[in-house]
Amino acid sequence: MTDLNLQEIHDTLVKVAHEAGRMILAANPTDIATGTKLNSADIVTETDKAVEALVSSRLSSAYPTFAFVGEETYQPGMRITPSPTFIVDPIDGTTNFVHGFPEACISLGLAVDRRPAIGVIYNPYQDLLYTAIRGRGAFATQGAFSWGLDGGKGRRRQLPLSRNPAPLGALDTCLVATEWGNSRDGDNYAVKTEVFKRLCASKETGGAMVHSIRSMGSAALNLCAVAAGTLDLYWEGGCWAWDVCAGWAILAEAGGIVVDGNPGNWNPEIDGRKYLAVRGAPSGQKEVVQEFWGVVGDGRMVYES
Ligand code: LIP
């Protein structure tokens, strides 16, 4: 890690994100070929594939010795090793992209020793760039490329957005993100829908009575919102390392944490596929994590990585 020039890699990722963002904006979802993978809710478009090809080619020529794991070229059995690995989702929020719902992004992460080290996430619809380098803070730049190349002129703010983040209270004070995912049956779906119900239900009926639940449709953007402090928590099972690597790097630099989506494990693996992300707070996150795990209870989610 010490011999890697993380700043230079970050700068390269920002340039690639900008180029990819222009490609996403240029695509008209109603005209492009759209297909499905596991089922009708697991959507892939020719733009996802074309963006990944562009990113892969740019990164492999700049860093030929680094490994690359991308959503569209992933093959079952591929493993993330301790070597420097770019972990890429060309369009996170593909369903939003297809519907023209402006919450989609390119998510570019670098993992070293299987831990997120750099995150660059760019929502081209809002020209909003999130970045972090391990140990150097997390930032959101609004108008990143509109007014000048490479983020030079946008409004850059450190994350979390509040200089004095409020302490994290109990779940009944929290705004929580979850996602439905694309598997809509089986044991994992039963666990998720039960947890959704318990999170929202009133205290009188044994629920946690959270303020409300949001589903942005993009794991990466959910993590950025937790890093910004505009969401308190994000819980999901079933997403992949490319959905979370970059966002995890950004959240960690904003003082937040990612623990296992199932109760008990405070140090989940990057490819563990079940995550609970919690914003930074002066009081720490321990109590709210324990409370959330209590809501999950015995209903464990099980995913193959
Ligand atoms: C999506 C995730 C989302 C999850 C979906 C899907 P995609 O990624 O970001 O949070 O619920 O199942 O994995 O497919 O838009 O890249």
Coordinates of C-alpha atoms and ligand atoms in Angstrom, one line a residue:
M1 CA 0.0 0.0 0.0
T2 CA 2.8 2.4 0.9
D3 CA 4.3 2.3 -2.5
L4 CA 1.0 3.1 -4.2
N5 CA 0.4 6.7 -5.3
L6 CA -3.2 6.9 -4.1
Q7 CA -3.6 10.5 -5.1
E8 CA -2.5 9.8 -8.7
I9 CA -4.8 6.7 -8.9
H10 CA -7.7 8.8 -7.5
D11 CA -7.1 11.6 -10.1
T12 CA -7.1 8.9 -12.8
L13 CA -10.4 7.5 -11.5
V14 CA -12.0 11.0 -11.4
K15 CA -11.1 11.5 -15.1
V16 CA -12.5 8.1 -16.0
A17 CA -15.6 8.9 -14.1
H18 CA -16.1 12.1 -16.0
E19 CA -15.7 10.4 -19.3
A20 CA -18.0 7.5 -18.3
G21 CA -20.5 10.1 -17.0
R22 CA -20.7 11.8 -20.4
M23 CA -21.3 8.4 -22.0
I24 CA -24.1 7.7 -19.6
L25 CA -25.7 11.1 -20.3
A26 CA -25.4 10.6 -24.1
A27 CA -27.3 7.4 -24.0
N28 CA -31.1 7.6 -24.5
P29 CA -32.4 4.7 -22.4
T30 CA -35.5 4.4 -24.6
D31 CA -33.4 3.7 -27.6
I32 CA -30.8 1.4 -26.2
A33 CA -30.8 -2.4 -26.1
T34 CA -31.9 -3.6 -22.6
G35 CA -31.7 -7.2 -21.4
T36 CA -32.2 -9.0 -18.1
K37 CA -29.9 -11.3 -16.2
L38 CA -31.5 -13.3 -13.3
N39 CA -35.0 -12.1 -13.8
S40 CA -37.1 -9.1 -15.1
A41 CA -35.9 -6.8 -12.3
D42 CA -32.2 -7.6 -12.9
I43 CA -31.6 -5.3 -15.8
V44 CA -28.5 -4.7 -18.0
T45 CA -28.2 -2.4 -20.9
E46 CA -25.7 -2.0 -23.7
T47 CA -24.6 1.2 -22.0
D48 CA -23.6 -0.7 -18.8
K49 CA -21.4 -3.0 -21.0
A50 CA -20.0 -0.2 -23.1
V51 CA -19.1 1.9 -20.0
E52 CA -17.4 -1.0 -18.3
A53 CA -15.4 -1.7 -21.5
L54 CA -14.3 1.9 -21.5
V55 CA -13.4 1.9 -17.8
S56 CA -11.6 -1.4 -18.1
S57 CA -9.5 -0.2 -21.1
R58 CA -8.6 3.1 -19.5
L59 CA -7.6 1.5 -16.1
S60 CA -5.7 -1.4 -17.6
S61 CA -3.6 0.8 -19.7
A62 CA -2.9 3.2 -16.8
Y63 CA -2.4 0.4 -14.2
P64 CA -1.6 -2.9 -16.1
T65 CA -0.6 -4.8 -13.0
F66 CA -3.8 -4.1 -11.0
A67 CA -6.7 -6.6 -11.0
F68 CA -10.1 -5.6 -12.3
V69 CA -13.5 -6.8 -11.1
G70 CA -16.5 -5.3 -12.9
E71 CA -20.2 -6.1 -12.7
E72 CA -20.6 -6.8 -16.3
T73 CA -17.5 -9.0 -16.8
Y74 CA -17.7 -10.8 -13.4
Q75 CA -17.6 -14.6 -13.7
P76 CA -18.8 -16.8 -10.8
G77 CA -15.8 -18.0 -8.8
M78 CA -13.8 -14.8 -9.4
R79 CA -12.1 -13.8 -6.2
I80 CA -10.9 -10.4 -4.9
T81 CA -7.3 -11.0 -3.7
P82 CA -5.2 -8.7 -1.4
S83 CA -3.6 -7.2 -4.6
P84 CA -4.7 -3.8 -5.7
T85 CA -8.0 -4.3 -7.4
F86 CA -10.3 -1.9 -9.2
I87 CA -13.9 -2.8 -8.3
V88 CA -16.3 -1.2 -10.7
D89 CA -20.0 -0.8 -11.3
P90 CA -20.3 1.0 -14.7
I91 CA -23.9 2.0 -13.9
D92 CA -25.1 1.6 -10.3
G93 CA -28.8 2.2 -10.4
T94 CA -29.4 0.6 -13.8
T95 CA -33.2 0.5 -13.1
N96 CA -33.2 4.2 -12.5
F97 CA -31.1 4.7 -15.6
V98 CA -33.6 2.8 -17.7
H99 CA -36.5 4.8 -16.3
G100 CA -34.8 8.2 -16.5
F101 CA -34.9 8.5 -12.7
P102 CA -31.9 10.7 -12.0
E103 CA -30.2 8.6 -9.3
A104 CA -27.7 6.6 -11.2
C105 CA -23.9 6.7 -11.1
I106 CA -20.6 5.2 -12.0
S107 CA -18.9 3.7 -9.0
L108 CA -15.1 3.2 -9.1
G109 CA -13.4 1.7 -6.2
L110 CA -9.9 0.5 -5.4
A111 CA -9.4 -2.2 -2.8
V112 CA -6.0 -3.0 -1.3
D113 CA -5.7 -6.0 1.0
R114 CA -9.4 -6.5 0.3
R115 CA -10.2 -3.2 2.0
P116 CA -11.6 -0.1 0.2
A117 CA -8.8 2.4 -0.3
I118 CA -10.2 4.8 -2.8
G119 CA -13.8 5.6 -3.9
V120 CA -15.0 7.8 -6.8
I121 CA -18.7 7.9 -7.4
Y122 CA -20.2 10.2 -10.0
N123 CA -23.9 10.9 -10.7
P124 CA -23.8 12.6 -14.1
Y125 CA -27.5 13.7 -14.0
Q126 CA -26.7 15.9 -11.0
D127 CA -23.1 16.5 -11.9
L128 CA -22.3 15.4 -8.3
L129 CA -19.0 13.7 -7.6
Y130 CA -18.1 11.9 -4.4
T131 CA -14.5 11.0 -3.7
A132 CA -12.3 9.7 -0.9
I133 CA -8.8 8.5 -0.4
R134 CA -8.0 6.4 2.7
G135 CA -6.7 8.7 5.4
R136 CA -7.4 11.9 3.5
G137 CA -11.1 12.6 4.0
A138 CA -14.2 12.3 1.9
F139 CA -15.7 15.0 -0.4
A140 CA -18.7 15.8 -2.4
T141 CA -18.3 18.2 -5.4
Q142 CA -21.5 19.7 -6.8
G143 CA -21.1 20.9 -10.4
A144 CA -18.0 18.9 -10.6
F145 CA -17.5 19.1 -14.4
S146 CA -20.0 21.7 -15.6
W147 CA -17.8 24.6 -14.9
G148 CA -14.4 23.3 -15.6
L149 CA -12.5 20.1 -16.2
D150 CA -11.7 17.6 -13.4
G151 CA -13.7 19.1 -10.6
G152 CA -11.6 22.3 -10.4
K153 CA -14.6 24.7 -10.3
G154 CA -17.4 22.9 -8.5
R155 CA -18.5 23.4 -5.0
R156 CA -16.4 21.0 -3.0
R157 CA -17.6 20.1 0.5
Q158 CA -16.1 17.7 3.0
L159 CA -18.3 14.9 4.3
P160 CA -20.2 14.6 6.4
L161 CA -21.9 17.8 5.3
S162 CA -22.6 18.9 8.8
R163 CA -19.5 20.3 10.7
N164 CA -21.3 19.1 13.9
P165 CA -23.1 15.9 13.2
A166 CA -25.8 15.1 15.7
P167 CA -25.3 12.1 17.9
L168 CA -27.0 9.0 16.6
G169 CA -30.2 8.3 18.6
A170 CA -32.2 5.2 18.7
L171 CA -33.8 3.8 15.5
D172 CA -37.0 5.7 16.2
T173 CA -35.0 8.9 15.3
C174 CA -33.4 7.5 12.2
L175 CA -33.9 7.8 8.4
V176 CA -33.0 4.4 7.0
A177 CA -32.3 3.2 3.5
T178 CA -33.0 -0.3 2.3
E179 CA -33.3 -1.9 -1.1
W180 CA -35.7 -4.5 -2.4
G181 CA -33.0 -6.0 -4.6
N182 CA -33.8 -8.2 -7.6
S183 CA -34.5 -11.5 -5.8
R184 CA -38.2 -11.5 -4.9
D185 CA -38.7 -14.9 -3.3
G186 CA -37.1 -17.4 -1.0
D187 CA -35.6 -17.1 2.5
N188 CA -33.6 -13.9 2.0
Y189 CA -36.7 -12.1 0.6
A190 CA -38.7 -13.3 3.6
V191 CA -36.0 -11.9 6.0
K192 CA -35.9 -8.6 4.2
T193 CA -39.6 -8.0 4.0
E194 CA -39.9 -9.0 7.7
V195 CA -37.2 -6.5 8.7
F196 CA -38.8 -3.7 6.6
K197 CA -42.0 -4.3 8.4
R198 CA -40.4 -4.4 11.8
L199 CA -38.3 -1.3 11.1
C200 CA -41.5 0.7 10.3
A201 CA -44.0 -0.7 12.7
S202 CA -45.1 1.2 15.8
K203 CA -43.4 0.6 19.2
E204 CA -46.8 -0.5 20.4
T205 CA -46.7 -3.5 18.0
G206 CA -43.1 -4.3 18.7
G207 CA -41.6 -2.3 15.8
A208 CA -38.7 0.1 15.8
M209 CA -40.8 3.0 14.4
V210 CA -38.0 4.5 12.3
H211 CA -38.7 7.9 10.9
S212 CA -39.0 6.3 7.4
I213 CA -37.4 4.1 4.8
R214 CA -35.8 5.3 1.5
S215 CA -34.7 3.2 -1.5
M216 CA -32.6 5.2 -3.8
G217 CA -32.1 2.2 -6.2
S218 CA -28.3 2.5 -6.0
A219 CA -26.2 1.0 -3.3
A220 CA -23.4 3.4 -4.1
L221 CA -25.6 6.5 -3.8
N222 CA -27.2 5.2 -0.6
L223 CA -23.6 4.9 0.9
C224 CA -22.8 8.4 -0.3
A225 CA -26.0 9.7 1.4
V226 CA -25.0 8.0 4.7
A227 CA -21.5 9.5 4.3
A228 CA -23.1 12.9 3.8
G229 CA -25.2 12.3 6.9
T230 CA -28.5 12.8 5.0
L231 CA -29.3 9.2 5.7
D232 CA -28.5 7.6 9.1
L233 CA -28.3 4.0 8.1
Y234 CA -28.4 1.7 5.0
W235 CA -29.1 -2.0 5.2
E236 CA -28.9 -4.4 2.3
G237 CA -28.4 -8.0 1.5
G238 CA -27.6 -9.4 -2.0
C239 CA -25.6 -6.6 -3.5
W240 CA -22.0 -7.2 -4.6
A241 CA -18.5 -5.7 -4.0
W242 CA -18.9 -3.4 -7.0
D243 CA -22.0 -1.9 -5.5
V244 CA -20.2 -1.1 -2.2
C245 CA -16.4 -0.8 -2.6
A246 CA -16.2 2.9 -3.6
G247 CA -19.1 4.0 -1.3
W248 CA -17.5 2.2 1.6
A249 CA -14.2 4.1 1.1
I250 CA -16.2 7.3 1.1
L251 CA -18.3 6.5 4.1
A252 CA -15.2 5.4 6.2
E253 CA -13.5 8.7 5.4
A254 CA -16.6 10.5 6.6
G255 CA -16.5 8.8 10.0
G256 CA -19.1 6.1 9.2
I257 CA -18.8 2.4 9.5
V258 CA -19.9 -0.7 7.6
V259 CA -20.8 -3.8 9.6
D260 CA -22.4 -7.1 8.6
G261 CA -26.1 -7.0 7.6
N262 CA -26.5 -10.1 9.8
P263 CA -26.1 -9.7 13.5
G264 CA -22.7 -10.2 15.1
N265 CA -19.9 -9.3 12.7
W266 CA -18.3 -5.9 13.1
N267 CA -15.7 -6.5 10.4
P268 CA -17.5 -7.8 7.3
E269 CA -15.6 -8.7 4.1
I270 CA -15.9 -6.5 1.1
D271 CA -17.6 -9.4 -0.8
G272 CA -19.7 -10.5 2.1
R273 CA -22.9 -9.3 0.3
K274 CA -24.8 -8.2 3.4
Y275 CA -24.0 -4.8 4.9
L276 CA -25.2 -2.3 7.4
A277 CA -23.8 1.2 6.9
V278 CA -24.0 3.8 9.6
R279 CA -23.2 7.5 9.4
G280 CA -20.5 9.2 11.4
A281 CA -21.6 10.5 14.8
P282 CA -19.8 11.8 17.9
S283 CA -21.5 9.2 20.1
G284 CA -20.3 6.3 17.9
Q285 CA -22.5 3.8 16.2
K286 CA -22.5 0.8 18.6
E287 CA -25.9 1.2 20.2
V288 CA -27.8 1.8 17.0
V289 CA -26.0 -1.2 15.3
Q290 CA -27.0 -3.4 18.3
E291 CA -30.6 -2.2 18.1
F292 CA -30.7 -2.8 14.3
W293 CA -29.3 -6.3 14.7
G294 CA -32.0 -6.9 17.3
V295 CA -34.6 -6.0 14.6
V296 CA -32.9 -8.5 12.2
G297 CA -33.1 -11.1 15.0
D298 CA -32.6 -14.7 14.0
G299 CA -33.5 -14.2 10.4
R300 CA -30.1 -14.5 8.7
M301 CA -29.6 -13.6 5.1
V302 CA -27.4 -16.1 3.2
Y303 CA -25.6 -15.3 0.0
E304 CA -22.9 -17.0 -2.0
S305 CA -19.9 -14.7 -2.7
Ligands
LIP1 C1 -28.2 -2.4 -7.9 C2 -27.9 -2.0 -6.5 C3 -29.1 -1.9 -5.6 C4 -29.6 -3.3 -5.5 C5 -29.9 -3.9 -6.8 C6 -28.7 -3.8 -7.7 P1 -27.2 -2.2 -10.4 O1 -27.1 -2.4 -8.7 O2 -27.2 -0.8 -6.4 O3 -28.9 -1.4 -4.4 O4 -30.7 -3.3 -4.7 O5 -30.2 -5.3 -6.6 O6 -27.7 -4.7 -7.4 O7 -27.8 -3.5 -10.9 O8 -28.1 -1.0 -10.6 O9 -25.8 -2.0 -10.8

